[in-house]
């Protein structure tokens, strides 16, 4: 009606933040106005003389709404998961490194890396993690990176170079956290645990 047009009804729905599909049923000559409402966020529009197709339009709009809800839920769960991981990352007593699976660059490191290995985070991040390996004895950084990037979980004990030049015995676990694709390299999640005390006890 002139007193309550489709545009006014749509504005009311928008103002109320109602999570319902808005479908415009228009008469002759009002298709451009209906199309404009769709551009603003309405679900669809259908002509009054084609109401036989209204059912399928409504079903499609409801399905689209459920898809959006599922995507929002997934995004929310992902954000919470990332927050939980970040908290664990920051407070972990083990060294945690994010490694570029293609070239071995350290993408991120937690504060425990500085405590256990002596390198400032600014020195670790952006450099190659091969600096941490004893170059005289295998396994080497490339060996571990290649094995983990192949999809397996690598678990081994090795001696890693401290910033002061000594070598620290550590258990290493490396897994492929995120596979690469045509646009970006994959990422490895590497965990190092100092086992000096355990070896001394043994």
PDB file of C-alpha atoms in Angstrom:
ATOM      1  CA  UNK A   1       0.000   0.000   0.000  1.00  0.00           C
ATOM      2  CA  UNK A   2       1.162   3.600  -0.424  1.00  0.00           C
ATOM      3  CA  UNK A   3       1.106   3.974   3.372  1.00  0.00           C
ATOM      4  CA  UNK A   4       3.424   0.971   3.863  1.00  0.00           C
ATOM      5  CA  UNK A   5       5.521   0.315   0.782  1.00  0.00           C
ATOM      6  CA  UNK A   6       7.933  -2.553   0.191  1.00  0.00           C
ATOM      7  CA  UNK A   7      10.800  -0.126   0.743  1.00  0.00           C
ATOM      8  CA  UNK A   8       9.413   1.000   4.106  1.00  0.00           C
ATOM      9  CA  UNK A   9       8.791  -2.601   5.145  1.00  0.00           C
ATOM     10  CA  UNK A  10      12.347  -3.520   4.185  1.00  0.00           C
ATOM     11  CA  UNK A  11      13.715  -0.593   6.174  1.00  0.00           C
ATOM     12  CA  UNK A  12      11.708  -1.752   9.199  1.00  0.00           C
ATOM     13  CA  UNK A  13      13.160  -5.251   8.907  1.00  0.00           C
ATOM     14  CA  UNK A  14      16.662  -3.823   8.594  1.00  0.00           C
ATOM     15  CA  UNK A  15      16.187  -1.559  11.608  1.00  0.00           C
ATOM     16  CA  UNK A  16      14.936  -4.462  13.698  1.00  0.00           C
ATOM     17  CA  UNK A  17      17.840  -6.692  12.609  1.00  0.00           C
ATOM     18  CA  UNK A  18      15.375  -9.504  11.993  1.00  0.00           C
ATOM     19  CA  UNK A  19      17.082 -12.565  10.591  1.00  0.00           C
ATOM     20  CA  UNK A  20      14.386 -13.357   8.053  1.00  0.00           C
ATOM     21  CA  UNK A  21      14.515 -13.426   4.241  1.00  0.00           C
ATOM     22  CA  UNK A  22      12.749 -10.420   2.712  1.00  0.00           C
ATOM     23  CA  UNK A  23      11.007 -11.221  -0.578  1.00  0.00           C
ATOM     24  CA  UNK A  24       9.412  -8.464  -2.621  1.00  0.00           C
ATOM     25  CA  UNK A  25       6.220  -9.209  -4.551  1.00  0.00           C
ATOM     26  CA  UNK A  26       5.882  -6.435  -7.107  1.00  0.00           C
ATOM     27  CA  UNK A  27       3.291  -5.288  -9.574  1.00  0.00           C
ATOM     28  CA  UNK A  28       3.681  -3.964 -13.110  1.00  0.00           C
ATOM     29  CA  UNK A  29       6.309  -1.267 -13.531  1.00  0.00           C
ATOM     30  CA  UNK A  30       7.907  -1.683 -10.098  1.00  0.00           C
ATOM     31  CA  UNK A  31      10.582  -4.242 -10.995  1.00  0.00           C
ATOM     32  CA  UNK A  32      13.445  -1.667 -10.944  1.00  0.00           C
ATOM     33  CA  UNK A  33      12.524  -0.620  -7.406  1.00  0.00           C
ATOM     34  CA  UNK A  34      12.372  -4.285  -6.367  1.00  0.00           C
ATOM     35  CA  UNK A  35      15.765  -4.965  -7.926  1.00  0.00           C
ATOM     36  CA  UNK A  36      17.179  -2.034  -5.969  1.00  0.00           C
ATOM     37  CA  UNK A  37      15.908  -3.591  -2.730  1.00  0.00           C
ATOM     38  CA  UNK A  38      17.657  -6.845  -3.648  1.00  0.00           C
ATOM     39  CA  UNK A  39      20.885  -4.873  -4.107  1.00  0.00           C
ATOM     40  CA  UNK A  40      20.366  -3.493  -0.604  1.00  0.00           C
ATOM     41  CA  UNK A  41      19.965  -6.951   0.891  1.00  0.00           C
ATOM     42  CA  UNK A  42      16.487  -8.272   0.137  1.00  0.00           C
ATOM     43  CA  UNK A  43      16.472 -11.992  -0.651  1.00  0.00           C
ATOM     44  CA  UNK A  44      14.593 -11.880  -3.967  1.00  0.00           C
ATOM     45  CA  UNK A  45      11.659 -10.419  -5.824  1.00  0.00           C
ATOM     46  CA  UNK A  46       8.845 -11.994  -7.809  1.00  0.00           C
ATOM     47  CA  UNK A  47       6.117 -10.506  -9.981  1.00  0.00           C
ATOM     48  CA  UNK A  48       2.488 -10.770  -8.857  1.00  0.00           C
ATOM     49  CA  UNK A  49       1.582 -12.523 -12.103  1.00  0.00           C
ATOM     50  CA  UNK A  50       4.237 -15.213 -11.486  1.00  0.00           C
ATOM     51  CA  UNK A  51       3.294 -16.266  -7.970  1.00  0.00           C
ATOM     52  CA  UNK A  52       3.370 -19.911  -9.022  1.00  0.00           C
ATOM     53  CA  UNK A  53       7.133 -19.660  -8.549  1.00  0.00           C
ATOM     54  CA  UNK A  54       6.941 -18.032  -5.113  1.00  0.00           C
ATOM     55  CA  UNK A  55       7.335 -21.329  -3.281  1.00  0.00           C
ATOM     56  CA  UNK A  56      10.665 -22.134  -4.890  1.00  0.00           C
ATOM     57  CA  UNK A  57      11.859 -18.546  -4.299  1.00  0.00           C
ATOM     58  CA  UNK A  58      10.986 -18.828  -0.592  1.00  0.00           C
ATOM     59  CA  UNK A  59      12.699 -22.230  -0.298  1.00  0.00           C
ATOM     60  CA  UNK A  60      15.836 -20.886  -1.948  1.00  0.00           C
ATOM     61  CA  UNK A  61      15.861 -17.838   0.323  1.00  0.00           C
ATOM     62  CA  UNK A  62      15.502 -20.026   3.423  1.00  0.00           C
ATOM     63  CA  UNK A  63      18.296 -22.310   2.221  1.00  0.00           C
ATOM     64  CA  UNK A  64      20.534 -19.279   1.642  1.00  0.00           C
ATOM     65  CA  UNK A  65      19.790 -18.064   5.160  1.00  0.00           C
ATOM     66  CA  UNK A  66      20.765 -21.430   6.646  1.00  0.00           C
ATOM     67  CA  UNK A  67      23.981 -21.419   4.615  1.00  0.00           C
ATOM     68  CA  UNK A  68      24.852 -17.965   5.940  1.00  0.00           C
ATOM     69  CA  UNK A  69      24.131 -19.094   9.495  1.00  0.00           C
ATOM     70  CA  UNK A  70      26.384 -22.123   9.033  1.00  0.00           C
ATOM     71  CA  UNK A  71      29.172 -19.944   7.604  1.00  0.00           C
ATOM     72  CA  UNK A  72      28.868 -17.483  10.495  1.00  0.00           C
ATOM     73  CA  UNK A  73      28.969 -20.340  13.015  1.00  0.00           C
ATOM     74  CA  UNK A  74      32.016 -21.827  11.331  1.00  0.00           C
ATOM     75  CA  UNK A  75      33.776 -18.452  11.292  1.00  0.00           C
ATOM     76  CA  UNK A  76      32.941 -17.912  14.981  1.00  0.00           C
ATOM     77  CA  UNK A  77      34.207 -21.363  15.952  1.00  0.00           C
ATOM     78  CA  UNK A  78      37.364 -20.811  13.921  1.00  0.00           C
ATOM     79  CA  UNK A  79      38.001 -17.479  15.631  1.00  0.00           C
ATOM     80  CA  UNK A  80      37.545 -19.068  19.072  1.00  0.00           C
ATOM     81  CA  UNK A  81      39.825 -21.939  18.119  1.00  0.00           C
ATOM     82  CA  UNK A  82      42.510 -19.518  16.963  1.00  0.00           C
ATOM     83  CA  UNK A  83      42.195 -17.549  20.210  1.00  0.00           C
ATOM     84  CA  UNK A  84      42.576 -20.719  22.292  1.00  0.00           C
ATOM     85  CA  UNK A  85      45.588 -21.803  20.230  1.00  0.00           C
ATOM     86  CA  UNK A  86      47.183 -18.379  20.574  1.00  0.00           C
ATOM     87  CA  UNK A  87      46.819 -18.471  24.352  1.00  0.00           C
ATOM     88  CA  UNK A  88      48.434 -21.914  24.514  1.00  0.00           C
ATOM     89  CA  UNK A  89      51.107 -20.743  22.080  1.00  0.00           C
ATOM     90  CA  UNK A  90      52.034 -17.793  24.274  1.00  0.00           C
ATOM     91  CA  UNK A  91      52.110 -19.593  27.646  1.00  0.00           C
ATOM     92  CA  UNK A  92      53.555 -22.960  26.581  1.00  0.00           C
ATOM     93  CA  UNK A  93      56.788 -23.993  28.314  1.00  0.00           C
ATOM     94  CA  UNK A  94      57.763 -25.876  25.144  1.00  0.00           C
ATOM     95  CA  UNK A  95      59.274 -24.072  22.176  1.00  0.00           C
ATOM     96  CA  UNK A  96      56.683 -23.717  19.404  1.00  0.00           C
ATOM     97  CA  UNK A  97      57.728 -22.652  15.919  1.00  0.00           C
ATOM     98  CA  UNK A  98      55.677 -22.029  12.796  1.00  0.00           C
ATOM     99  CA  UNK A  99      57.820 -22.983   9.820  1.00  0.00           C
ATOM    100  CA  UNK A 100      57.348 -22.309   6.109  1.00  0.00           C
ATOM    101  CA  UNK A 101      57.171 -25.800   4.636  1.00  0.00           C
ATOM    102  CA  UNK A 102      58.759 -24.663   1.372  1.00  0.00           C
ATOM    103  CA  UNK A 103      61.939 -22.923   2.509  1.00  0.00           C
ATOM    104  CA  UNK A 104      62.205 -23.413   6.286  1.00  0.00           C
ATOM    105  CA  UNK A 105      61.652 -19.774   7.242  1.00  0.00           C
ATOM    106  CA  UNK A 106      60.502 -19.255  10.820  1.00  0.00           C
ATOM    107  CA  UNK A 107      57.107 -17.575  10.499  1.00  0.00           C
ATOM    108  CA  UNK A 108      56.374 -17.302  14.203  1.00  0.00           C
ATOM    109  CA  UNK A 109      57.870 -18.361  17.527  1.00  0.00           C
ATOM    110  CA  UNK A 110      56.581 -18.298  21.080  1.00  0.00           C
ATOM    111  CA  UNK A 111      58.321 -16.686  24.083  1.00  0.00           C
ATOM    112  CA  UNK A 112      59.606 -20.080  25.256  1.00  0.00           C
ATOM    113  CA  UNK A 113      61.945 -20.094  22.232  1.00  0.00           C
ATOM    114  CA  UNK A 114      63.875 -17.183  23.698  1.00  0.00           C
ATOM    115  CA  UNK A 115      64.123 -18.873  27.104  1.00  0.00           C
ATOM    116  CA  UNK A 116      65.200 -22.278  25.783  1.00  0.00           C
ATOM    117  CA  UNK A 117      67.403 -21.243  22.866  1.00  0.00           C
ATOM    118  CA  UNK A 118      68.575 -17.763  23.799  1.00  0.00           C
ATOM    119  CA  UNK A 119      67.617 -16.040  20.543  1.00  0.00           C
ATOM    120  CA  UNK A 120      65.465 -12.915  20.628  1.00  0.00           C
ATOM    121  CA  UNK A 121      62.207 -13.493  18.758  1.00  0.00           C
ATOM    122  CA  UNK A 122      63.200 -10.754  16.315  1.00  0.00           C
ATOM    123  CA  UNK A 123      66.265 -12.821  15.377  1.00  0.00           C
ATOM    124  CA  UNK A 124      64.344 -16.076  14.984  1.00  0.00           C
ATOM    125  CA  UNK A 125      61.317 -14.864  13.057  1.00  0.00           C
ATOM    126  CA  UNK A 126      62.114 -14.325   9.415  1.00  0.00           C
ATOM    127  CA  UNK A 127      65.292 -16.403   9.529  1.00  0.00           C
ATOM    128  CA  UNK A 128      65.844 -20.023   8.590  1.00  0.00           C
ATOM    129  CA  UNK A 129      65.368 -22.633  11.291  1.00  0.00           C
ATOM    130  CA  UNK A 130      68.369 -24.521   9.903  1.00  0.00           C
ATOM    131  CA  UNK A 131      70.525 -22.324  12.168  1.00  0.00           C
ATOM    132  CA  UNK A 132      69.199 -24.346  15.093  1.00  0.00           C
ATOM    133  CA  UNK A 133      70.491 -27.682  13.777  1.00  0.00           C
ATOM    134  CA  UNK A 134      73.889 -29.267  14.256  1.00  0.00           C
ATOM    135  CA  UNK A 135      75.170 -29.227  10.687  1.00  0.00           C
ATOM    136  CA  UNK A 136      77.626 -32.053  11.372  1.00  0.00           C
ATOM    137  CA  UNK A 137      75.031 -34.647  12.288  1.00  0.00           C
ATOM    138  CA  UNK A 138      71.729 -35.730  10.761  1.00  0.00           C
ATOM    139  CA  UNK A 139      68.827 -35.275  10.785  1.00  0.00           C
ATOM    140  CA  UNK A 140      69.148 -31.896   9.159  1.00  0.00           C
ATOM    141  CA  UNK A 141      66.556 -29.141   9.019  1.00  0.00           C
ATOM    142  CA  UNK A 142      65.652 -29.939   5.405  1.00  0.00           C
ATOM    143  CA  UNK A 143      65.179 -33.629   6.235  1.00  0.00           C
ATOM    144  CA  UNK A 144      62.741 -32.882   9.028  1.00  0.00           C
ATOM    145  CA  UNK A 145      60.910 -30.263   6.980  1.00  0.00           C
ATOM    146  CA  UNK A 146      60.524 -32.568   3.981  1.00  0.00           C
ATOM    147  CA  UNK A 147      59.301 -35.480   6.102  1.00  0.00           C
ATOM    148  CA  UNK A 148      56.681 -33.367   7.884  1.00  0.00           C
ATOM    149  CA  UNK A 149      55.591 -31.609   4.673  1.00  0.00           C
ATOM    150  CA  UNK A 150      54.972 -35.044   3.174  1.00  0.00           C
ATOM    151  CA  UNK A 151      52.065 -35.471   5.569  1.00  0.00           C
ATOM    152  CA  UNK A 152      53.685 -37.493   8.323  1.00  0.00           C
ATOM    153  CA  UNK A 153      54.348 -36.639  11.949  1.00  0.00           C
ATOM    154  CA  UNK A 154      58.060 -36.460  12.724  1.00  0.00           C
ATOM    155  CA  UNK A 155      59.140 -37.322  16.264  1.00  0.00           C
ATOM    156  CA  UNK A 156      62.830 -37.406  17.149  1.00  0.00           C
ATOM    157  CA  UNK A 157      65.449 -36.355  19.671  1.00  0.00           C
ATOM    158  CA  UNK A 158      68.154 -34.003  18.469  1.00  0.00           C
ATOM    159  CA  UNK A 159      70.596 -31.391  19.732  1.00  0.00           C
ATOM    160  CA  UNK A 160      69.710 -27.816  18.856  1.00  0.00           C
ATOM    161  CA  UNK A 161      72.069 -24.870  18.781  1.00  0.00           C
ATOM    162  CA  UNK A 162      71.668 -22.337  21.588  1.00  0.00           C
ATOM    163  CA  UNK A 163      72.542 -18.698  20.899  1.00  0.00           C
ATOM    164  CA  UNK A 164      75.647 -19.096  23.088  1.00  0.00           C
ATOM    165  CA  UNK A 165      76.965 -21.883  20.863  1.00  0.00           C
ATOM    166  CA  UNK A 166      76.236 -24.890  23.037  1.00  0.00           C
ATOM    167  CA  UNK A 167      73.824 -27.618  21.944  1.00  0.00           C
ATOM    168  CA  UNK A 168      70.642 -28.385  23.871  1.00  0.00           C
ATOM    169  CA  UNK A 169      69.099 -31.885  23.691  1.00  0.00           C
ATOM    170  CA  UNK A 170      65.444 -31.621  22.739  1.00  0.00           C
ATOM    171  CA  UNK A 171      62.550 -33.785  21.676  1.00  0.00           C
ATOM    172  CA  UNK A 172      61.144 -32.518  18.381  1.00  0.00           C
ATOM    173  CA  UNK A 173      57.654 -33.025  16.992  1.00  0.00           C
ATOM    174  CA  UNK A 174      56.872 -31.630  13.530  1.00  0.00           C
ATOM    175  CA  UNK A 175      53.532 -31.901  11.758  1.00  0.00           C
ATOM    176  CA  UNK A 176      52.019 -30.310   8.680  1.00  0.00           C
ATOM    177  CA  UNK A 177      49.618 -27.760  10.126  1.00  0.00           C
ATOM    178  CA  UNK A 178      48.436 -26.293   6.835  1.00  0.00           C
ATOM    179  CA  UNK A 179      49.120 -27.691   3.354  1.00  0.00           C
ATOM    180  CA  UNK A 180      50.324 -25.367   0.638  1.00  0.00           C
ATOM    181  CA  UNK A 181      48.616 -24.570  -2.634  1.00  0.00           C
ATOM    182  CA  UNK A 182      49.358 -22.623  -5.809  1.00  0.00           C
ATOM    183  CA  UNK A 183      49.290 -19.291  -3.987  1.00  0.00           C
ATOM    184  CA  UNK A 184      51.070 -19.995  -0.703  1.00  0.00           C
ATOM    185  CA  UNK A 185      53.428 -22.377   1.031  1.00  0.00           C
ATOM    186  CA  UNK A 186      52.311 -24.842   3.660  1.00  0.00           C
ATOM    187  CA  UNK A 187      53.092 -24.385   7.356  1.00  0.00           C
ATOM    188  CA  UNK A 188      54.696 -26.776   9.789  1.00  0.00           C
ATOM    189  CA  UNK A 189      54.012 -26.735  13.510  1.00  0.00           C
ATOM    190  CA  UNK A 190      57.227 -27.646  15.304  1.00  0.00           C
ATOM    191  CA  UNK A 191      57.438 -28.274  19.056  1.00  0.00           C
ATOM    192  CA  UNK A 192      60.745 -28.564  20.914  1.00  0.00           C
ATOM    193  CA  UNK A 193      61.050 -29.775  24.519  1.00  0.00           C
ATOM    194  CA  UNK A 194      64.277 -29.478  26.485  1.00  0.00           C
ATOM    195  CA  UNK A 195      65.206 -32.919  27.871  1.00  0.00           C
ATOM    196  CA  UNK A 196      68.467 -31.935  29.592  1.00  0.00           C
ATOM    197  CA  UNK A 197      67.102 -32.696  33.064  1.00  0.00           C
ATOM    198  CA  UNK A 198      65.725 -36.051  31.939  1.00  0.00           C
ATOM    199  CA  UNK A 199      69.063 -37.070  30.455  1.00  0.00           C
ATOM    200  CA  UNK A 200      70.904 -36.041  33.600  1.00  0.00           C
ATOM    201  CA  UNK A 201      68.477 -38.102  35.682  1.00  0.00           C
ATOM    202  CA  UNK A 202      69.016 -41.102  33.415  1.00  0.00           C
TER     203      UNK A 202
END
